[in-house]
PDB file of C-alpha atoms in Angstrom:
ATOM      1  CA  UNK C  20       0.000   0.000   0.000  1.00  0.00           C
ATOM      2  CA  UNK C  21       1.427   3.389  -1.014  1.00  0.00           C
ATOM      3  CA  UNK C  22       1.637   6.031   1.724  1.00  0.00           C
ATOM      4  CA  UNK C  23       0.496   9.585   1.138  1.00  0.00           C
ATOM      5  CA  UNK C  24       2.412  11.225   4.021  1.00  0.00           C
ATOM      6  CA  UNK C  25       4.893  13.782   2.630  1.00  0.00           C
ATOM      7  CA  UNK C  26       8.526  12.718   2.755  1.00  0.00           C
ATOM      8  CA  UNK C  27      11.134  15.264   3.825  1.00  0.00           C
ATOM      9  CA  UNK C  28      14.518  15.531   2.141  1.00  0.00           C
ATOM     10  CA  UNK C  29      17.885  15.763   3.875  1.00  0.00           C
ATOM     11  CA  UNK C  30      20.532  17.028   1.457  1.00  0.00           C
ATOM     12  CA  UNK C  31      24.062  15.689   1.853  1.00  0.00           C
ATOM     13  CA  UNK C  32      26.936  18.179   2.110  1.00  0.00           C
ATOM     14  CA  UNK C  33      30.334  16.542   2.530  1.00  0.00           C
ATOM     15  CA  UNK C  34      33.134  18.794   3.767  1.00  0.00           C
ATOM     16  CA  UNK C  35      35.616  15.993   3.184  1.00  0.00           C
ATOM     17  CA  UNK C  36      38.231  15.134   0.565  1.00  0.00           C
ATOM     18  CA  UNK C  37      37.539  11.383   0.656  1.00  0.00           C
ATOM     19  CA  UNK C  38      33.792  10.775   0.477  1.00  0.00           C
ATOM     20  CA  UNK C  39      32.981   7.594  -1.467  1.00  0.00           C
ATOM     21  CA  UNK C  40      30.712   9.575  -3.761  1.00  0.00           C
ATOM     22  CA  UNK C  41      31.775  13.201  -4.090  1.00  0.00           C
ATOM     23  CA  UNK C  42      35.061  13.584  -2.240  1.00  0.00           C
ATOM     24  CA  UNK C  43      36.911  16.790  -3.112  1.00  0.00           C
ATOM     25  CA  UNK C  44      34.138  18.386  -5.206  1.00  0.00           C
ATOM     26  CA  UNK C  45      33.745  21.226  -2.687  1.00  0.00           C
ATOM     27  CA  UNK C  46      37.310  21.986  -1.609  1.00  0.00           C
ATOM     28  CA  UNK C  47      36.869  25.078   0.584  1.00  0.00           C
ATOM     29  CA  UNK C  48      34.376  26.866   2.793  1.00  0.00           C
ATOM     30  CA  UNK C  49      32.988  29.129   0.072  1.00  0.00           C
ATOM     31  CA  UNK C  50      32.364  26.202  -2.265  1.00  0.00           C
ATOM     32  CA  UNK C  51      30.667  24.270   0.537  1.00  0.00           C
ATOM     33  CA  UNK C  52      28.482  27.206   1.547  1.00  0.00           C
ATOM     34  CA  UNK C  53      27.462  27.638  -2.082  1.00  0.00           C
ATOM     35  CA  UNK C  54      26.592  23.954  -2.332  1.00  0.00           C
ATOM     36  CA  UNK C  55      24.545  24.149   0.879  1.00  0.00           C
ATOM     37  CA  UNK C  56      22.564  27.085  -0.522  1.00  0.00           C
ATOM     38  CA  UNK C  57      22.084  25.144  -3.746  1.00  0.00           C
ATOM     39  CA  UNK C  58      20.687  22.122  -1.885  1.00  0.00           C
ATOM     40  CA  UNK C  59      18.267  24.325   0.039  1.00  0.00           C
ATOM     41  CA  UNK C  60      17.256  26.084  -3.171  1.00  0.00           C
ATOM     42  CA  UNK C  61      16.578  22.736  -4.848  1.00  0.00           C
ATOM     43  CA  UNK C  62      14.141  21.833  -2.080  1.00  0.00           C
ATOM     44  CA  UNK C  63      16.089  20.202   0.756  1.00  0.00           C
ATOM     45  CA  UNK C  64      14.220  20.536   4.047  1.00  0.00           C
ATOM     46  CA  UNK C  65      17.529  20.350   5.898  1.00  0.00           C
ATOM     47  CA  UNK C  66      21.208  20.100   4.996  1.00  0.00           C
ATOM     48  CA  UNK C  67      23.419  17.450   6.621  1.00  0.00           C
ATOM     49  CA  UNK C  68      27.001  18.677   7.051  1.00  0.00           C
ATOM     50  CA  UNK C  69      29.709  16.048   7.496  1.00  0.00           C
ATOM     51  CA  UNK C  70      33.413  16.488   8.174  1.00  0.00           C
ATOM     52  CA  UNK C  71      34.491  12.834   8.255  1.00  0.00           C
ATOM     53  CA  UNK C  72      33.783  10.281   5.559  1.00  0.00           C
ATOM     54  CA  UNK C  73      32.558   6.855   6.549  1.00  0.00           C
ATOM     55  CA  UNK C  74      35.022   5.151   4.191  1.00  0.00           C
ATOM     56  CA  UNK C  75      36.995   2.452   5.954  1.00  0.00           C
ATOM     57  CA  UNK C  76      40.273   2.678   4.028  1.00  0.00           C
ATOM     58  CA  UNK C  77      41.204   5.977   5.704  1.00  0.00           C
ATOM     59  CA  UNK C  78      41.909   6.631   9.413  1.00  0.00           C
ATOM     60  CA  UNK C  79      39.578   8.698  11.602  1.00  0.00           C
ATOM     61  CA  UNK C  80      39.827  12.465  11.250  1.00  0.00           C
ATOM     62  CA  UNK C  81      41.254  14.232  14.344  1.00  0.00           C
ATOM     63  CA  UNK C  82      38.500  16.021  16.257  1.00  0.00           C
ATOM     64  CA  UNK C  83      40.090  19.457  15.832  1.00  0.00           C
ATOM     65  CA  UNK C  84      40.243  18.992  12.058  1.00  0.00           C
ATOM     66  CA  UNK C  85      36.657  17.767  11.887  1.00  0.00           C
ATOM     67  CA  UNK C  86      35.480  20.760  13.917  1.00  0.00           C
ATOM     68  CA  UNK C  87      37.379  23.095  11.588  1.00  0.00           C
ATOM     69  CA  UNK C  88      35.566  21.556   8.615  1.00  0.00           C
ATOM     70  CA  UNK C  89      32.017  21.578   9.952  1.00  0.00           C
ATOM     71  CA  UNK C  90      31.644  24.408  12.474  1.00  0.00           C
ATOM     72  CA  UNK C  91      32.085  27.392  10.114  1.00  0.00           C
ATOM     73  CA  UNK C  92      29.981  25.627   7.509  1.00  0.00           C
ATOM     74  CA  UNK C  93      27.152  24.799   9.906  1.00  0.00           C
ATOM     75  CA  UNK C  94      27.250  28.290  11.366  1.00  0.00           C
ATOM     76  CA  UNK C  95      27.286  29.986   7.977  1.00  0.00           C
ATOM     77  CA  UNK C  96      24.319  28.033   6.626  1.00  0.00           C
ATOM     78  CA  UNK C  97      22.346  28.373   9.851  1.00  0.00           C
ATOM     79  CA  UNK C  98      22.894  32.144   9.785  1.00  0.00           C
ATOM     80  CA  UNK C  99      21.161  32.171   6.404  1.00  0.00           C
ATOM     81  CA  UNK C 100      18.103  30.423   7.822  1.00  0.00           C
ATOM     82  CA  UNK C 101      18.923  26.908   6.588  1.00  0.00           C
ATOM     83  CA  UNK C 102      18.099  24.037   8.935  1.00  0.00           C
ATOM     84  CA  UNK C 103      21.394  22.211   9.526  1.00  0.00           C
ATOM     85  CA  UNK C 104      22.221  18.788  10.910  1.00  0.00           C
ATOM     86  CA  UNK C 105      25.773  17.691  11.637  1.00  0.00           C
ATOM     87  CA  UNK C 106      26.888  14.210  10.622  1.00  0.00           C
ATOM     88  CA  UNK C 107      29.262  13.171  13.396  1.00  0.00           C
ATOM     89  CA  UNK C 108      29.641  10.523  16.062  1.00  0.00           C
ATOM     90  CA  UNK C 109      31.968  12.659  18.245  1.00  0.00           C
ATOM     91  CA  UNK C 110      30.363  14.564  21.105  1.00  0.00           C
ATOM     92  CA  UNK C 111      32.887  17.418  21.030  1.00  0.00           C
ATOM     93  CA  UNK C 112      32.276  18.031  17.318  1.00  0.00           C
ATOM     94  CA  UNK C 113      28.515  17.894  17.823  1.00  0.00           C
ATOM     95  CA  UNK C 114      28.768  20.320  20.746  1.00  0.00           C
ATOM     96  CA  UNK C 115      30.701  22.882  18.696  1.00  0.00           C
ATOM     97  CA  UNK C 116      28.426  22.552  15.648  1.00  0.00           C
ATOM     98  CA  UNK C 117      25.277  22.923  17.758  1.00  0.00           C
ATOM     99  CA  UNK C 118      26.744  25.983  19.446  1.00  0.00           C
ATOM    100  CA  UNK C 119      27.389  27.426  15.969  1.00  0.00           C
ATOM    101  CA  UNK C 120      23.772  26.965  14.878  1.00  0.00           C
ATOM    102  CA  UNK C 121      23.188  23.344  13.839  1.00  0.00           C
ATOM    103  CA  UNK C 122      19.946  21.962  15.224  1.00  0.00           C
ATOM    104  CA  UNK C 123      20.289  18.198  14.791  1.00  0.00           C
ATOM    105  CA  UNK C 124      23.014  15.580  15.269  1.00  0.00           C
ATOM    106  CA  UNK C 125      23.099  12.734  12.761  1.00  0.00           C
ATOM    107  CA  UNK C 126      25.072  10.107  14.691  1.00  0.00           C
ATOM    108  CA  UNK C 127      25.871   7.221  12.353  1.00  0.00           C
ATOM    109  CA  UNK C 128      27.733   5.261  15.035  1.00  0.00           C
ATOM    110  CA  UNK C 129      24.768   4.158  17.136  1.00  0.00           C
ATOM    111  CA  UNK C 130      25.843   6.415  20.047  1.00  0.00           C
ATOM    112  CA  UNK C 131      29.407   5.134  20.442  1.00  0.00           C
ATOM    113  CA  UNK C 132      30.535   8.321  22.193  1.00  0.00           C
ATOM    114  CA  UNK C 133      29.115   8.236  25.738  1.00  0.00           C
ATOM    115  CA  UNK C 134      28.966  12.026  25.829  1.00  0.00           C
ATOM    116  CA  UNK C 135      26.698  12.445  22.821  1.00  0.00           C
ATOM    117  CA  UNK C 136      23.362  12.145  24.629  1.00  0.00           C
ATOM    118  CA  UNK C 137      24.325  14.751  27.220  1.00  0.00           C
ATOM    119  CA  UNK C 138      25.368  17.165  24.453  1.00  0.00           C
ATOM    120  CA  UNK C 139      22.068  16.759  22.596  1.00  0.00           C
ATOM    121  CA  UNK C 140      20.042  17.095  25.802  1.00  0.00           C
ATOM    122  CA  UNK C 141      21.912  20.232  26.874  1.00  0.00           C
ATOM    123  CA  UNK C 142      21.323  21.934  23.533  1.00  0.00           C
ATOM    124  CA  UNK C 143      17.759  20.638  23.155  1.00  0.00           C
ATOM    125  CA  UNK C 144      18.929  19.283  19.819  1.00  0.00           C
ATOM    126  CA  UNK C 145      17.389  16.724  17.539  1.00  0.00           C
ATOM    127  CA  UNK C 146      19.138  13.372  17.193  1.00  0.00           C
ATOM    128  CA  UNK C 147      19.282  10.711  14.507  1.00  0.00           C
ATOM    129  CA  UNK C 148      20.137   7.323  16.006  1.00  0.00           C
ATOM    130  CA  UNK C 149      21.578   4.876  13.483  1.00  0.00           C
ATOM    131  CA  UNK C 150      21.851   1.107  13.734  1.00  0.00           C
ATOM    132  CA  UNK C 151      25.307  -0.337  13.239  1.00  0.00           C
ATOM    133  CA  UNK C 152      27.248  -3.158  14.861  1.00  0.00           C
ATOM    134  CA  UNK C 153      30.605  -1.883  13.577  1.00  0.00           C
ATOM    135  CA  UNK C 154      33.006   0.575  15.149  1.00  0.00           C
ATOM    136  CA  UNK C 155      33.308   3.877  13.252  1.00  0.00           C
ATOM    137  CA  UNK C 156      35.613   3.605  10.226  1.00  0.00           C
ATOM    138  CA  UNK C 157      35.686  -0.211  10.504  1.00  0.00           C
ATOM    139  CA  UNK C 158      34.209  -2.501   7.850  1.00  0.00           C
ATOM    140  CA  UNK C 159      32.408  -5.467   9.369  1.00  0.00           C
ATOM    141  CA  UNK C 160      29.664  -7.891   8.385  1.00  0.00           C
ATOM    142  CA  UNK C 161      28.297  -9.517  11.555  1.00  0.00           C
ATOM    143  CA  UNK C 162      26.246 -12.692  11.376  1.00  0.00           C
ATOM    144  CA  UNK C 163      22.634 -11.703  12.063  1.00  0.00           C
ATOM    145  CA  UNK C 164      20.049 -14.330  12.845  1.00  0.00           C
ATOM    146  CA  UNK C 165      17.451 -11.801  11.668  1.00  0.00           C
ATOM    147  CA  UNK C 166      18.851  -8.444  10.573  1.00  0.00           C
ATOM    148  CA  UNK C 167      15.540  -6.597  10.888  1.00  0.00           C
ATOM    149  CA  UNK C 168      14.906  -7.910  14.392  1.00  0.00           C
ATOM    150  CA  UNK C 169      18.429  -6.880  15.363  1.00  0.00           C
ATOM    151  CA  UNK C 170      17.870  -3.372  13.978  1.00  0.00           C
ATOM    152  CA  UNK C 171      14.542  -2.970  15.769  1.00  0.00           C
ATOM    153  CA  UNK C 172      15.889  -4.218  19.102  1.00  0.00           C
ATOM    154  CA  UNK C 173      19.023  -2.057  18.897  1.00  0.00           C
ATOM    155  CA  UNK C 174      17.097   1.107  18.014  1.00  0.00           C
ATOM    156  CA  UNK C 175      14.483   0.508  20.725  1.00  0.00           C
ATOM    157  CA  UNK C 176      17.231   0.235  23.351  1.00  0.00           C
ATOM    158  CA  UNK C 177      19.060   3.351  22.117  1.00  0.00           C
ATOM    159  CA  UNK C 178      15.767   5.247  22.011  1.00  0.00           C
ATOM    160  CA  UNK C 179      15.147   4.451  25.675  1.00  0.00           C
ATOM    161  CA  UNK C 180      18.640   5.666  26.558  1.00  0.00           C
ATOM    162  CA  UNK C 181      18.147   8.905  24.662  1.00  0.00           C
ATOM    163  CA  UNK C 182      14.839   9.644  26.352  1.00  0.00           C
ATOM    164  CA  UNK C 183      16.284   8.853  29.769  1.00  0.00           C
ATOM    165  CA  UNK C 184      19.132  11.289  29.089  1.00  0.00           C
ATOM    166  CA  UNK C 185      16.701  14.103  28.333  1.00  0.00           C
ATOM    167  CA  UNK C 186      16.857  14.263  24.531  1.00  0.00           C
ATOM    168  CA  UNK C 187      13.528  15.746  23.364  1.00  0.00           C
ATOM    169  CA  UNK C 188      11.228  12.907  22.288  1.00  0.00           C
ATOM    170  CA  UNK C 189       9.832  14.863  19.343  1.00  0.00           C
ATOM    171  CA  UNK C 190      13.374  15.419  18.052  1.00  0.00           C
ATOM    172  CA  UNK C 191      14.496  11.793  17.743  1.00  0.00           C
ATOM    173  CA  UNK C 192      14.692  10.001  14.391  1.00  0.00           C
ATOM    174  CA  UNK C 193      15.650   6.374  13.842  1.00  0.00           C
ATOM    175  CA  UNK C 194      17.869   5.239  10.956  1.00  0.00           C
ATOM    176  CA  UNK C 195      18.076   1.486  10.208  1.00  0.00           C
ATOM    177  CA  UNK C 196      21.584   2.003   8.833  1.00  0.00           C
ATOM    178  CA  UNK C 197      21.451   0.652   5.290  1.00  0.00           C
ATOM    179  CA  UNK C 198      24.927  -0.675   4.362  1.00  0.00           C
ATOM    180  CA  UNK C 199      26.163   0.011   7.903  1.00  0.00           C
ATOM    181  CA  UNK C 200      27.714  -3.364   8.808  1.00  0.00           C
ATOM    182  CA  UNK C 201      25.231  -4.961   6.416  1.00  0.00           C
ATOM    183  CA  UNK C 202      25.542  -6.692   3.073  1.00  0.00           C
ATOM    184  CA  UNK C 203      23.578  -5.397   0.072  1.00  0.00           C
ATOM    185  CA  UNK C 204      21.104  -8.248   0.505  1.00  0.00           C
ATOM    186  CA  UNK C 205      20.540  -7.317   4.154  1.00  0.00           C
ATOM    187  CA  UNK C 206      19.988  -3.665   3.238  1.00  0.00           C
ATOM    188  CA  UNK C 207      17.411  -4.684   0.645  1.00  0.00           C
ATOM    189  CA  UNK C 208      15.664  -6.859   3.224  1.00  0.00           C
ATOM    190  CA  UNK C 209      15.520  -3.906   5.611  1.00  0.00           C
ATOM    191  CA  UNK C 210      13.793  -1.832   2.967  1.00  0.00           C
ATOM    192  CA  UNK C 211      11.273  -4.605   2.299  1.00  0.00           C
ATOM    193  CA  UNK C 212      10.493  -4.934   6.005  1.00  0.00           C
ATOM    194  CA  UNK C 213      10.760  -1.270   6.940  1.00  0.00           C
ATOM    195  CA  UNK C 214       7.308  -1.168   8.631  1.00  0.00           C
ATOM    196  CA  UNK C 215       8.809  -3.295  11.420  1.00  0.00           C
ATOM    197  CA  UNK C 216      11.142  -0.401  12.230  1.00  0.00           C
ATOM    198  CA  UNK C 217       8.442   2.235  11.758  1.00  0.00           C
ATOM    199  CA  UNK C 218       6.420   0.328  14.376  1.00  0.00           C
ATOM    200  CA  UNK C 219       8.858   1.589  17.044  1.00  0.00           C
ATOM    201  CA  UNK C 220       6.857   4.794  16.952  1.00  0.00           C
ATOM    202  CA  UNK C 221       9.484   7.354  16.000  1.00  0.00           C
ATOM    203  CA  UNK C 222      10.043   8.946  12.574  1.00  0.00           C
ATOM    204  CA  UNK C 223      12.377   6.902  10.392  1.00  0.00           C
ATOM    205  CA  UNK C 224      15.179   8.441   8.347  1.00  0.00           C
ATOM    206  CA  UNK C 225      16.691   6.412   5.528  1.00  0.00           C
ATOM    207  CA  UNK C 226      20.059   7.178   3.958  1.00  0.00           C
ATOM    208  CA  UNK C 227      19.511   5.524   0.586  1.00  0.00           C
ATOM    209  CA  UNK C 228      21.611   7.656  -1.739  1.00  0.00           C
ATOM    210  CA  UNK C 229      24.114   5.854  -3.996  1.00  0.00           C
ATOM    211  CA  UNK C 230      24.464   3.050  -1.461  1.00  0.00           C
ATOM    212  CA  UNK C 231      26.278  -0.258  -1.957  1.00  0.00           C
ATOM    213  CA  UNK C 232      23.012  -2.164  -2.288  1.00  0.00           C
ATOM    214  CA  UNK C 233      22.043   0.128  -5.182  1.00  0.00           C
ATOM    215  CA  UNK C 234      25.419  -0.547  -6.775  1.00  0.00           C
ATOM    216  CA  UNK C 235      25.021  -4.286  -6.270  1.00  0.00           C
ATOM    217  CA  UNK C 236      21.622  -4.240  -7.964  1.00  0.00           C
ATOM    218  CA  UNK C 237      22.681  -2.045 -10.888  1.00  0.00           C
ATOM    219  CA  UNK C 238      26.380  -2.785 -11.351  1.00  0.00           C
ATOM    220  CA  UNK C 239      27.082   0.950 -11.345  1.00  0.00           C
ATOM    221  CA  UNK C 240      29.595   3.182  -9.535  1.00  0.00           C
ATOM    222  CA  UNK C 241      28.347   5.767  -7.005  1.00  0.00           C
ATOM    223  CA  UNK C 242      27.760   8.753  -9.300  1.00  0.00           C
ATOM    224  CA  UNK C 243      25.868   6.546 -11.769  1.00  0.00           C
ATOM    225  CA  UNK C 244      23.328   5.347  -9.182  1.00  0.00           C
ATOM    226  CA  UNK C 245      20.802   8.180  -9.505  1.00  0.00           C
ATOM    227  CA  UNK C 246      17.969   6.132 -10.999  1.00  0.00           C
ATOM    228  CA  UNK C 247      18.601   3.278  -8.565  1.00  0.00           C
ATOM    229  CA  UNK C 248      18.543   5.730  -5.677  1.00  0.00           C
ATOM    230  CA  UNK C 249      15.115   7.008  -6.732  1.00  0.00           C
ATOM    231  CA  UNK C 250      13.801   3.431  -6.716  1.00  0.00           C
ATOM    232  CA  UNK C 251      15.063   3.147  -3.144  1.00  0.00           C
ATOM    233  CA  UNK C 252      13.431   6.484  -2.259  1.00  0.00           C
ATOM    234  CA  UNK C 253      10.132   5.069  -3.486  1.00  0.00           C
ATOM    235  CA  UNK C 254      10.548   1.931  -1.398  1.00  0.00           C
ATOM    236  CA  UNK C 255      11.442   4.058   1.628  1.00  0.00           C
ATOM    237  CA  UNK C 256       8.298   6.143   1.209  1.00  0.00           C
ATOM    238  CA  UNK C 257       6.136   3.037   0.727  1.00  0.00           C
ATOM    239  CA  UNK C 258       7.565   1.533   3.902  1.00  0.00           C
ATOM    240  CA  UNK C 259       6.847   4.554   6.073  1.00  0.00           C
ATOM    241  CA  UNK C 260      10.078   6.587   6.100  1.00  0.00           C
ATOM    242  CA  UNK C 261       9.555  10.276   6.812  1.00  0.00           C
ATOM    243  CA  UNK C 262      12.982  11.554   5.752  1.00  0.00           C
ATOM    244  CA  UNK C 263      15.348  10.435   2.995  1.00  0.00           C
ATOM    245  CA  UNK C 264      18.990  11.483   2.936  1.00  0.00           C
ATOM    246  CA  UNK C 265      20.202  12.066  -0.625  1.00  0.00           C
ATOM    247  CA  UNK C 266      22.875  13.715  -2.755  1.00  0.00           C
ATOM    248  CA  UNK C 267      20.599  14.567  -5.702  1.00  0.00           C
ATOM    249  CA  UNK C 268      17.973  16.782  -4.107  1.00  0.00           C
ATOM    250  CA  UNK C 269      16.421  18.203  -7.287  1.00  0.00           C
ATOM    251  CA  UNK C 270      15.852  14.745  -8.784  1.00  0.00           C
ATOM    252  CA  UNK C 271      14.339  13.514  -5.514  1.00  0.00           C
ATOM    253  CA  UNK C 272      12.014  16.521  -5.331  1.00  0.00           C
ATOM    254  CA  UNK C 273      10.824  15.815  -8.887  1.00  0.00           C
ATOM    255  CA  UNK C 274      10.373  12.104  -8.173  1.00  0.00           C
ATOM    256  CA  UNK C 275       8.298  12.785  -5.060  1.00  0.00           C
ATOM    257  CA  UNK C 276       6.258  15.451  -6.883  1.00  0.00           C
ATOM    258  CA  UNK C 277       5.235  13.048  -9.650  1.00  0.00           C
ATOM    259  CA  UNK C 278       4.631  10.257  -7.156  1.00  0.00           C
ATOM    260  CA  UNK C 279       2.417  12.613  -5.147  1.00  0.00           C
ATOM    261  CA  UNK C 280       0.452  13.646  -8.228  1.00  0.00           C
ATOM    262  CA  UNK C 281      -0.234   9.981  -8.953  1.00  0.00           C
ATOM    263  CA  UNK C 282      -1.126   8.849  -5.435  1.00  0.00           C
ATOM    264  CA  UNK C 283      -3.232  11.949  -4.710  1.00  0.00           C
ATOM    265  CA  UNK C 284      -1.096  13.505  -1.972  1.00  0.00           C
ATOM    266  CA  UNK C 285      -0.195  16.397  -4.301  1.00  0.00           C
ATOM    267  CA  UNK C 286      -3.007  18.085  -6.205  1.00  0.00           C
ATOM    268  CA  UNK C 287      -2.848  19.233  -9.780  1.00  0.00           C
ATOM    269  CA  UNK C 288      -5.285  21.923 -10.845  1.00  0.00           C
ATOM    270  CA  UNK C 289      -8.237  20.161 -12.519  1.00  0.00           C
ATOM    271  CA  UNK C 290      -8.913  21.266 -16.061  1.00  0.00           C
ATOM    272  CA  UNK C 291      -5.736  23.330 -16.352  1.00  0.00           C
ATOM    273  CA  UNK C 292      -3.214  22.379 -19.061  1.00  0.00           C
ATOM    274  CA  UNK C 293       0.514  22.509 -18.623  1.00  0.00           C
ATOM    275  CA  UNK C 294       1.935  26.027 -18.814  1.00  0.00           C
ATOM    276  CA  UNK C 295       2.930  26.826 -22.372  1.00  0.00           C
ATOM    277  CA  UNK C 296       6.569  27.598 -21.529  1.00  0.00           C
ATOM    278  CA  UNK C 297       6.978  24.086 -20.077  1.00  0.00           C
ATOM    279  CA  UNK C 298       5.617  22.180 -23.062  1.00  0.00           C
ATOM    280  CA  UNK C 299       8.756  22.220 -25.182  1.00  0.00           C
ATOM    281  CA  UNK C 300      12.417  23.138 -25.088  1.00  0.00           C
ATOM    282  CA  UNK C 301      13.253  26.593 -26.496  1.00  0.00           C
ATOM    283  CA  UNK C 302      14.649  26.608 -29.999  1.00  0.00           C
ATOM    284  CA  UNK C 303      18.382  27.067 -30.277  1.00  0.00           C
ATOM    285  CA  UNK C 304      19.415  30.430 -31.774  1.00  0.00           C
ATOM    286  CA  UNK C 305      20.194  30.187 -35.483  1.00  0.00           C
ATOM    287  CA  UNK C 306      22.548  33.140 -35.641  1.00  0.00           C
ATOM    288  CA  UNK C 307      20.370  34.808 -38.333  1.00  0.00           C
ATOM    289  CA  UNK C 308      18.609  38.178 -38.042  1.00  0.00           C
TER     290      UNK C 308
END
């Protein structure tokens, strides 16, 4: 059954030289600020700023360097009225980014840093809790008896801890962690059985963009996985996800707009034709008077 609840879009902004997908494309603060504005202009509801790639063939980034990458960026975008989350598992980095204006922490480690909950509670910040059984920057494929049951149990326990620490209940999102210590087949199974995670009662965020499971299904490298990512966005929406985290915001906005027009969650004006200027591409100039 197709859902009709609107899906929000988290745009990915990597302030790193080694991201698996777009490392080095935005080499300095000005380029990153411009990209953040572009994501917001394309329709991102929030922009997720990250200063350390999750790739496992590089060592962890020192905390001071990660702060230098994300704090000015988060502060600059927030000052322009853009809702900013910070993608970090380190409490000191989260603390500095929240102080600069970020509103949400996207912790992909499953709360490995014991200080993270206190930081989020003190700032009244939102928190994304991600399932993973691997240490940060470590590639691992644990043996799950039932990967979905493991995800649900893990997230339920972390949710209880977050609430007990004083993190605002209405600011907690749960992320099943596609590809995080999971094979492509396990990530696909999570998408198929996503309602079991949604049943935990908190909004679900899914990071589906250009993931390994999309590459395994299509045989394509990260930047060629746009169409496959949109298929995963559709599955995420069908399963009950409320936020999708993506690189290609404009394409995701268009996909969700057409999907909404079809399922009835987005209305098109009855009886009105398409605007004339959208019906065809403009003719190329001929160079003649």
